[in-house]
Short mmCIF file of C-alpha atoms in Angstrom, two decimals:
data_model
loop_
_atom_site.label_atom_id
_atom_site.label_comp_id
_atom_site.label_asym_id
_atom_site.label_seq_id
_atom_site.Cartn_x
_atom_site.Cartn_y
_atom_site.Cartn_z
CA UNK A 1 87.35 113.00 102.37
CA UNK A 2 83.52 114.64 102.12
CA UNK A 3 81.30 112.91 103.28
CA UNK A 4 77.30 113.23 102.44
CA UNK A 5 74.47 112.33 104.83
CA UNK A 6 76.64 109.57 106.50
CA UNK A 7 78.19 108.08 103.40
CA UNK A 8 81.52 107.60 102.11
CA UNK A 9 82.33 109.92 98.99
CA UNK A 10 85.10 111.13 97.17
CA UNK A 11 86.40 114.47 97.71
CA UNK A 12 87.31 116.00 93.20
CA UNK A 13 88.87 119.37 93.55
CA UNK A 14 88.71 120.35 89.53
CA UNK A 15 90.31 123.94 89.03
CA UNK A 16 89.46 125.35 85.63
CA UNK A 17 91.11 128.79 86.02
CA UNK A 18 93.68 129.87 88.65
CA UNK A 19 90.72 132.17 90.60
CA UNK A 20 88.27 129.36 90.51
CA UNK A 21 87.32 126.19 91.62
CA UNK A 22 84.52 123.91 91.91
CA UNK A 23 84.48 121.32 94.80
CA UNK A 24 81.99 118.02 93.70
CA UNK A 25 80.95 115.22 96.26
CA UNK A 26 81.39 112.36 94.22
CA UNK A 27 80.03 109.13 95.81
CA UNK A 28 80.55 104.85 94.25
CA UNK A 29 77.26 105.47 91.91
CA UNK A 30 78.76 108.61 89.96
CA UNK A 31 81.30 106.24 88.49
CA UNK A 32 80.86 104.41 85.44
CA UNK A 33 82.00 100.84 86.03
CA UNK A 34 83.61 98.29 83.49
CA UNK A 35 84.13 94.61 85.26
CA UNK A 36 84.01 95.82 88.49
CA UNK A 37 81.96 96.09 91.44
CA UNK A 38 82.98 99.54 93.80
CA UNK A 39 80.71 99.77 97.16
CA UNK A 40 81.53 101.87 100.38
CA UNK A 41 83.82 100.49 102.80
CA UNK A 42 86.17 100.50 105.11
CA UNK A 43 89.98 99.53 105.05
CA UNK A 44 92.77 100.05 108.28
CA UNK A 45 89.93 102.63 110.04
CA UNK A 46 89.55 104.72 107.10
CA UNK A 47 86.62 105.08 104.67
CA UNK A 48 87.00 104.04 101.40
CA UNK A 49 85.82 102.93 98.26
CA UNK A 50 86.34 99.18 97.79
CA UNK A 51 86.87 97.59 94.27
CA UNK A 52 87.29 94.23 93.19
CA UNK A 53 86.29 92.07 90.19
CA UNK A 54 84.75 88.60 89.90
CA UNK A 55 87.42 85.65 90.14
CA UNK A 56 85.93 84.33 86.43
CA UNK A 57 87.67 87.31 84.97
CA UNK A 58 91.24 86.56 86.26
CA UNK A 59 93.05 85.98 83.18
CA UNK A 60 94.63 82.36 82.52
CA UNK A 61 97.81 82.45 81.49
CA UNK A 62 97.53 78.54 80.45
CA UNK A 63 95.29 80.17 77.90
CA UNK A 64 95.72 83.77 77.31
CA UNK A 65 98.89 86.03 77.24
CA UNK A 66 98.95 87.98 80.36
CA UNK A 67 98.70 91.70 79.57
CA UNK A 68 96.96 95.04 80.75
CA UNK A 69 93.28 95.53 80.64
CA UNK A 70 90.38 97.92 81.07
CA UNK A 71 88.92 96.83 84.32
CA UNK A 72 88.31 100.14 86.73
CA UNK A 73 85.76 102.31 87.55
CA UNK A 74 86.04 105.90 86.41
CA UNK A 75 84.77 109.51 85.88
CA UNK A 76 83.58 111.35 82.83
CA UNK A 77 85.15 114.10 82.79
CA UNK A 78 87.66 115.97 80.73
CA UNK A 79 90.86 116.17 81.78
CA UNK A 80 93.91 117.30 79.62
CA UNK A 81 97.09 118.39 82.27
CA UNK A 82 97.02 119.01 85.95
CA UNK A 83 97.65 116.77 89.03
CA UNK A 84 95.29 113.28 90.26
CA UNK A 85 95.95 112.24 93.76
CA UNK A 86 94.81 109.28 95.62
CA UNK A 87 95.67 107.36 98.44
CA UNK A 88 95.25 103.53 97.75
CA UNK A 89 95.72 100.36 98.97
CA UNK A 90 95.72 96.70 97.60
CA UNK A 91 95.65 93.12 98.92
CA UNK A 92 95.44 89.56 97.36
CA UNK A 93 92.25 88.10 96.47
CA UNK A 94 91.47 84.84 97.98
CA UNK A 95 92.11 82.51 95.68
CA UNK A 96 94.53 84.91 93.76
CA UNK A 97 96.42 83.30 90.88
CA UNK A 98 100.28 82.99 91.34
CA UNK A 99 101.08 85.48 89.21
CA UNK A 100 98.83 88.27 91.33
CA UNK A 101 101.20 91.15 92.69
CA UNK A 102 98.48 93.22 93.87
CA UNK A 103 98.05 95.79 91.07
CA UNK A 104 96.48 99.26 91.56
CA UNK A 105 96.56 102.26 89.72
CA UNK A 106 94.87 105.62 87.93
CA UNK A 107 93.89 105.87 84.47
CA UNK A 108 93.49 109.22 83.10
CA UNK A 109 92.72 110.78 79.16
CA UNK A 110 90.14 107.94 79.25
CA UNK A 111 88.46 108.45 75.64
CA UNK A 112 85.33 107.76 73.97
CA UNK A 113 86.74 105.33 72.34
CA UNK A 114 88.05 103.27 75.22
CA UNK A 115 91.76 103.88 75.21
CA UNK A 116 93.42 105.69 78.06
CA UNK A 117 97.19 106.37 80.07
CA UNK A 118 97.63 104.34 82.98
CA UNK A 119 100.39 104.49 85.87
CA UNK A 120 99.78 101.47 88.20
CA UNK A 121 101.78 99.74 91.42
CA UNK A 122 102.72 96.16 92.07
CA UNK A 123 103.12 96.11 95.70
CA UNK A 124 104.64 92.30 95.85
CA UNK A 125 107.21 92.78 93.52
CA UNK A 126 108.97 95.82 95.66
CA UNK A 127 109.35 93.28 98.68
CA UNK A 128 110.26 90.46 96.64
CA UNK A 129 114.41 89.54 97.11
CA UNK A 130 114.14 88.43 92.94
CA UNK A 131 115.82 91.93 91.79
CA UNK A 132 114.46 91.79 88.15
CA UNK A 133 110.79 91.77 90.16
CA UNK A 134 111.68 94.52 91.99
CA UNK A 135 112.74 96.73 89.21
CA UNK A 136 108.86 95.90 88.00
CA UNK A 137 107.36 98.02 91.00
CA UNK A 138 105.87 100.56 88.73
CA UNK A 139 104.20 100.48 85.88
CA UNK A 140 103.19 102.61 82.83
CA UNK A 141 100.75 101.44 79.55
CA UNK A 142 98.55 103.07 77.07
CA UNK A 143 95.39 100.80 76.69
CA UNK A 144 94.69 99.21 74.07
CA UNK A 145 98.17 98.99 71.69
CA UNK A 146 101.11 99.71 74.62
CA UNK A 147 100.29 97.61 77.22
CA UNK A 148 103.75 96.49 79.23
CA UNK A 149 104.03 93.45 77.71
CA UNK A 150 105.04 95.55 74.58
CA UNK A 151 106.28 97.85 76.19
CA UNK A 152 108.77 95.69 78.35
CA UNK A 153 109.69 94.23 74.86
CA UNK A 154 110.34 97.15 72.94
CA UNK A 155 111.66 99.67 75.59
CA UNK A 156 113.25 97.49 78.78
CA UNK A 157 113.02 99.44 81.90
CA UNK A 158 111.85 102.85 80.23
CA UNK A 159 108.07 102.12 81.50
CA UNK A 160 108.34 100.57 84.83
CA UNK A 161 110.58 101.10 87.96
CA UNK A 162 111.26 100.24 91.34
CA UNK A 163 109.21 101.88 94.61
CA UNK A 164 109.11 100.90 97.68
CA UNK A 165 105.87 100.05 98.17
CA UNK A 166 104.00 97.46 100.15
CA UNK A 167 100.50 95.59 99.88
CA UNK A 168 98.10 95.82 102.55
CA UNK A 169 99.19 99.82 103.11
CA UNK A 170 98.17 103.33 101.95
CA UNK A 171 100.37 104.73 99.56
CA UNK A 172 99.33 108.61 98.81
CA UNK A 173 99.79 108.55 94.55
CA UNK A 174 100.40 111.96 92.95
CA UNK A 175 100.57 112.17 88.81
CA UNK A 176 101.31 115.23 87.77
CA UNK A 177 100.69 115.24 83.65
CA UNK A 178 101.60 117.94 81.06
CA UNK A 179 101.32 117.61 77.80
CA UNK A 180 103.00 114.59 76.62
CA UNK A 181 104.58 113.82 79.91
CA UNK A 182 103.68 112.30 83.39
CA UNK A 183 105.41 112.29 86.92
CA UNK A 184 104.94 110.27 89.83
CA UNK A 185 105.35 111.02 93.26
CA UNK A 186 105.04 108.32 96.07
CA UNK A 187 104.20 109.52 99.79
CA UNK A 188 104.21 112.98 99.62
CA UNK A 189 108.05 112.54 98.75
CA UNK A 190 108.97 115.56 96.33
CA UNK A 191 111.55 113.15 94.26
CA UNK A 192 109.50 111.70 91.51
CA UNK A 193 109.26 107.92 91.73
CA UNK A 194 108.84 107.43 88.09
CA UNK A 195 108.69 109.61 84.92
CA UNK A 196 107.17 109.24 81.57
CA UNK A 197 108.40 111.74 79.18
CA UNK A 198 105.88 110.19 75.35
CA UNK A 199 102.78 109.43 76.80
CA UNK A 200 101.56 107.42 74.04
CA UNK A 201 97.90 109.01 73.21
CA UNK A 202 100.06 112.00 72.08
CA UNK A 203 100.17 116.06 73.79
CA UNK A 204 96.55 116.68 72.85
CA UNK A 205 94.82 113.30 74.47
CA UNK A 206 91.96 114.52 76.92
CA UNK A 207 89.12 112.54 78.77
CA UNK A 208 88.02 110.97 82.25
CA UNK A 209 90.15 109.97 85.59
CA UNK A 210 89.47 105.95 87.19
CA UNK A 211 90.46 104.39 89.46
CA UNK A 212 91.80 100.65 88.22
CA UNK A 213 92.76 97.04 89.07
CA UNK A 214 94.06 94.02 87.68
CA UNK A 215 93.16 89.93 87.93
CA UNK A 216 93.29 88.73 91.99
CA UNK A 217 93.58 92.31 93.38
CA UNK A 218 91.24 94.25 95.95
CA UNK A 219 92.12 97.74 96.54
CA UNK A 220 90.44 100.69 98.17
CA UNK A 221 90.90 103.91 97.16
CA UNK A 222 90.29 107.27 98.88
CA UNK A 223 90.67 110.59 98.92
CA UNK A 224 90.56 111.49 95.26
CA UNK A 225 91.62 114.59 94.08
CA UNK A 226 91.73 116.22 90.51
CA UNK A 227 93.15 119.61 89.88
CA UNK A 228 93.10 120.36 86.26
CA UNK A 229 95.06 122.89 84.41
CA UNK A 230 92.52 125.64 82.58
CA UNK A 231 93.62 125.88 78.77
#
């Protein structure tokens, strides 16, 4: 984690050749914000960067289908392949609808026109003793036309898995993306969690890195670090 003249930032490692690097302090301001609020903090000892969206923008499933959306706060830059890592945490809103599981996650290819990958976490479902829930720990979507709804309907199990994972604790999130294809690795374990192998912008989609959330979640996010690939 840098910090700058007292206040929380987060540490972006971007490598654009393998002989150089350029370190940037990066602190809540420098990220461009869509539904959510992000303001320093501090979560379990450990500063962070808290994020959380207003309750009127929980979605209502007596009037809406539930689905994937764009809320997160992200960076403008342009990254193609390389490895995002984050350590991240999420609780329950008060007030969190029933059907909150605490969802957290990275978007990355973020593109002018809005769409972008996403891998994200539902903590609750990993501890939950429904089986079916658990095997929804994990989730991948392409925002806006595969969102897991779809994709849960189209392609059972091929986009989400189980993790153990838990709400109210840091998990250290590693995606490692190539191409057309995205890994993820869970607590500095070296056995990939979870695997996408047609990331659905296609091999050539390029753009920013956020940091995301869905309806009744707060989550705090540090240590950010992008290394991209040089072409």
């Amino acid at each position: 984690m840098f910090k700058k003249s007292g206040l929380l930032t987060v540490g972006c490692m971007m490598a654009f050749s393998a002989d150089a690097s350029t370190a940037l302090t990066l602190p809540a301001k420098d990220f461009n914000l869509i539904g959510v609020t992000l303001e320093e903090g501090n979560f379990k000892g450990s500063e962070a960067l808290r994020m959380s969206m207003p309750s009127r923008q929980w979605q209502d499933p007596d009037k809406e289908t539930l689905t994937d959306r764009n809320f997160m706060a992200w960076l403008p830059i342009n990254f193609h392949s390389g490895i995002i890592e984050v350590d991240l945490a999420s609780t329950l809103a008060a007030g969190a609808p029933g059907y909150a599981r605490g969802f957290a996650g990275v978007s990355f290819r973020i593109q002018p026109d809005g769409s972008f990958e996403n891998i994200y976490l539902r903590p609750t479902n990993s501890q939950s003793q429904d089986q079916v829930r658990r095997n929804h720990s994990v989730q991948y979507f392409a925002y806006p036309n595969f969102r897991f709804d779809r994709l849960r309907k189209e392609a059972p199990e091929r986009y989400e898995t189980y993790a153990d994972i838990k709400l109210n604790e840091w998990t250290h999130v590693k995606i490692v993306v190539s191409s057309q294809h995205a890994t993820l690795y869970l607590n500095n374990n070296p056995t990939p969690a979870f695997m996408v192998n047609d990331l659905k912008l296609g091999s050539k989609a390029q753009g920013g890195v956020g940091i995301w959330i869905e309806s009744g979640t707060n989550a705090w996010f540090k240590n950010l670090k992008i290394t991209a690939e040089s072409k």
